[in-house]
Amino acid sequence: MGTETSYEQQGLLHEMFSKQAKKTPDKIAIVEDSGAKITFKELDESSDKLGKHLVHKGVTINSCVGIYLDKSIAYVTAYIAILKAGAAYLPLDVLYPLPTMKSILCDATPIAVISIKQLTDTLGEIKHLYTFIELEEEIVTGEETLPTDLTLDSRAYIVYSSGTTGKPKGIICPHRGAVFSYHWRHEAYPFNQDDRVACNIFFPWEMLRPLLKGITMNIIPSTTIYDPYLLCKFINKNKITRMLFTPSLLETVINTPELKLEELKSL
């Protein structure tokens, strides 16, 4: 059976993650640069709980939920929880200027945005125009259950263009494309069990790629990802064997003067 048809047997993105979490429950799933860690079982359970909380808050199938958080364990938990609640996640970079943030929210009209009080307090009037679910609040699940009537064509995420040529434009993406891409990547470039993967986790093709195969993911801080010197030190310190580079970032790293490329020898 070829990739074109076998990928349809993999399930949806969050289902693929939960299946893997049951295979490697006690393995570390995510490591933050601060040293904070979470296992696959803990991540599966915490995203289940937050997903039910989202349903309790009124999140429905194919609705949109924003993520306004620094790159962290909480970010990944929110990402998976939104999918489990049947919604599409909308990544919102904490470095967005307020006009960009306001434009995207106005266009996408998310039913809720997951964040923390420290970040929402910087948003001014925007905070009062949308429903922000702050992770400090009590998580309420009640009798809610997670939806099961989703398909590969259900919405998974909404991404926006940079807006360099005008107003940012949103693209609605179903599970199907991401499931197909992950399945192909896993077949074409299979992981070794001792691989150490680094991701900045903002882009859809990064975050679940290692997790769906039980591989630990090291989160690259946003303050590090675009600084070639800091990025090389991060890779060297954590003995990273795999990382998804954009061509432009890789070119920048390689051409940075006086950079110690031997710090990349683990790749």
C-alpha positions as a printed Julia matrix, in Angstrom:
267×3 Matrix{Float64}:
   0.0    0.0    0.0
   1.53   3.3   -1.07
   1.81   6.52   0.89
  -1.1    7.97  -1.1
  -3.56   5.56   0.53
  -1.85   4.23   3.67
  -1.73   7.67   5.27
  -5.53   7.59   5.54
  -5.23   4.73   8.02
  -3.12   6.78  10.46
  -6.0    8.68  12.08
  -6.14  12.41  12.81
  -3.2   14.35  14.21
  -4.24  14.17  17.87
  -5.25  10.51  17.5
  -1.82   9.68  16.13
  -0.25  11.43  19.11
  -2.43   9.62  21.67
  -1.63   6.24  20.1
   2.07   6.96  20.4
   1.68   8.24  23.97
   0.22   4.89  24.97
   3.24   3.1   23.45
   5.83   5.28  25.25
   3.97   6.68  28.29
   7.0    7.23  30.53
   9.38   8.58  27.91
  10.15  12.31  27.99
   8.12  14.03  25.27
   9.3   17.65  25.57
  12.25  19.44  27.12
  12.31  23.21  27.56
  15.57  25.16  27.58
  14.85  25.88  31.26
  15.1   22.15  31.97
  11.35  21.64  32.47
  10.15  18.28  31.1
   6.93  16.36  30.5
   6.33  12.7   29.63
   4.12  11.45  26.81
   1.52  10.22  29.31
   1.45  13.55  31.15
   1.15  15.48  27.89
  -1.68  13.25  26.68
  -3.56  13.61  29.97
  -3.04  17.37  30.33
  -4.14  18.01  26.73
  -7.22  15.82  27.31
  -8.11  17.92  30.35
  -7.58  21.23  28.58
  -9.48  19.95  25.53
 -12.52  19.18  27.69
 -12.18  22.61  29.28
 -12.32  24.17  25.82
 -15.5   22.22  25.03
 -16.9   23.44  28.38
 -16.07  27.01  27.26
 -18.06  26.59  24.05
 -15.43  25.47  21.54
 -17.12  23.52  18.74
 -16.04  21.38  15.78
 -14.27  23.4   13.06
 -14.23  26.55  15.15
 -10.96  28.44  15.66
  -8.92  28.79  18.87
  -5.83  30.98  19.07
  -2.59  30.2   20.91
  -0.86  33.28  22.29
   2.01  31.82  24.31
   5.78  31.67  24.36
   7.23  28.44  22.95
   6.88  26.03  25.84
   5.31  22.83  27.12
   2.12  24.85  27.63
   2.16  25.81  23.93
   2.31  22.17  22.82
  -0.37  21.19  25.34
  -2.67  23.9   23.98
  -1.96  22.85  20.38
  -2.96  19.22  21.0
  -5.9   20.19  23.25
  -7.42  22.37  20.54
  -7.27  19.49  18.06
  -8.84  17.15  20.62
 -11.67  19.66  21.11
 -12.34  19.43  17.36
 -11.18  22.94  16.55
  -8.45  24.48  14.42
  -5.55  26.15  16.2
  -4.41  29.63  15.24
  -0.76  30.36  16.13
  -0.27  33.96  17.29
   3.34  35.01  17.75
   3.93  36.96  20.96
   6.24  39.22  18.92
   3.42  40.37  16.61
   2.94  44.16  16.69
  -0.48  45.03  18.13
  -1.9   46.2   14.75
  -0.97  42.82  13.2
  -2.43  40.95  16.16
  -5.65  42.97  15.93
  -5.92  42.46  12.16
  -5.5   38.68  12.4
  -7.96  38.31  15.28
 -10.53  40.45  13.47
 -10.21  38.32  10.33
 -10.05  34.87  12.0
 -12.62  35.61  14.74
 -11.42  32.85  17.1
 -13.97  31.55  19.56
 -11.23  31.78  22.23
  -7.51  32.44  22.65
  -5.34  30.43  25.05
  -2.76  32.57  26.84
  -1.46  33.64  30.25
  -2.21  36.79  32.21
   1.32  38.18  31.81
   0.81  38.25  28.03
  -2.84  39.28  27.85
  -2.12  42.29  30.08
   0.03  43.7   27.25
  -2.81  43.64  24.69
  -4.74  46.71  25.79
  -8.26  46.91  24.34
  -7.76  43.67  22.38
  -8.05  41.7   25.61
 -11.62  42.91  26.04
 -12.72  42.2   22.47
 -12.11  38.45  22.54
 -12.45  35.54  24.96
  -9.04  34.8   26.45
  -8.63  31.54  28.36
  -5.75  32.17  30.75
  -3.97  28.99  31.84
  -3.81  30.27  35.4
  -7.6   29.9   35.72
  -9.19  26.75  37.07
  -9.6   24.06  34.43
 -13.24  22.93  34.44
 -14.27  19.8   32.55
 -17.65  18.88  34.04
 -19.41  16.18  32.01
 -17.91  17.3   28.7
 -16.58  14.7   26.29
 -14.21  15.18  23.39
 -15.74  14.91  19.9
 -15.26  11.7   17.93
 -17.03  12.56  14.68
 -14.07  14.29  13.04
 -12.58  13.38   9.67
  -9.35  14.03   7.78
 -11.12  16.97   6.19
 -11.93  18.61   9.53
 -10.03  21.83  10.18
  -6.69  21.45  11.94
  -5.05  24.88  11.83
  -5.19  28.35  10.34
  -1.97  30.1    9.39
  -1.47  33.67   8.23
   0.97  35.11   5.71
   3.49  37.65   6.93
   1.6   40.51   5.32
   4.74  41.93   3.71
   2.78  42.64   0.52
  -0.31  43.95   2.28
  -2.8   42.6    4.78
  -1.95  39.15   6.23
  -4.04  36.41   4.61
  -5.3   33.32   6.43
  -5.13  29.78   5.06
  -7.45  27.14   6.54
  -5.81  23.71   6.55
  -7.44  20.32   7.28
  -5.87  17.35   9.05
  -5.44  15.56   5.72
  -2.49  17.56   4.4
  -0.54  17.45   7.66
  -1.2   13.72   8.2
  -0.03  12.98   4.65
   3.11  15.11   5.08
   4.05  13.58   8.44
   3.43  10.06   7.15
   5.65  10.67   4.11
   8.42  12.28   6.17
   8.37   9.4    8.67
   8.66   6.86   5.85
  11.25   8.75   3.8
  13.38   9.9    6.76
  12.69   7.5    9.67
  13.95   8.43  13.12
  16.61   6.54  15.02
  15.59   5.82  18.6
  18.53   7.87  19.93
  17.75  10.92  17.79
  17.6   14.25  19.6
  15.28  16.68  17.79
  15.14  20.47  18.13
  12.1   22.55  17.12
  10.92  26.13  17.55
   7.35  24.65  17.28
   5.65  27.62  15.6
   5.33  25.95  12.21
   2.88  23.07  11.62
   5.55  20.82  10.08
   7.74  20.92  13.19
   5.86  20.23  16.35
   4.32  16.78  15.98
   6.99  15.31  13.69
   9.12  13.81  16.51
   6.27  13.33  19.0
   4.25  11.1   16.64
   7.13   8.62  16.7
   7.95   8.77  20.4
  11.02  10.97  19.96
  11.84  13.64  22.54
  11.5   17.21  21.3
  13.79  19.99  22.57
  12.11  23.39  22.26
  14.31  26.12  20.78
  13.47  29.45  22.47
  12.33  32.29  20.22
  15.3   34.33  21.5
  17.63  31.65  20.09
  16.15  30.45  16.8
  17.2   33.46  14.67
  20.53  34.13  16.41
  23.13  31.91  14.66
  25.56  32.05  17.57
  22.97  31.13  20.2
  21.43  28.5   17.92
  24.75  26.74  17.41
  25.41  26.75  21.15
  21.92  25.29  21.75
  22.5   22.51  19.21
  25.9   21.7   20.68
  24.75  21.8   24.32
  21.81  19.5   23.68
  23.65  17.22  21.19
  20.85  17.72  18.64
  20.88  15.23  15.75
  17.93  16.59  13.74
  16.41  19.97  13.1
  14.16  21.3   10.35
  15.8   24.4    8.85
  14.32  26.77   6.33
  16.85  27.26   3.51
  17.25  30.94   4.42
  18.01  30.17   8.09
  20.51  27.45   7.2
  22.25  29.8    4.75
  22.43  32.51   7.42
  23.95  30.11   9.94
  26.56  28.75   7.53
  27.58  32.22   6.32
  27.8   33.88   9.73
  31.37  35.17  10.23
  33.51  33.51  12.92
  30.81  30.96  13.68
  32.17  27.7   15.1
  30.6   25.21  12.71
  32.07  22.34  14.74
  29.28  23.1   17.21
  26.94  21.58  14.6
  28.82  18.27  14.38
  26.05  16.37  16.21
  23.59  17.06  13.36
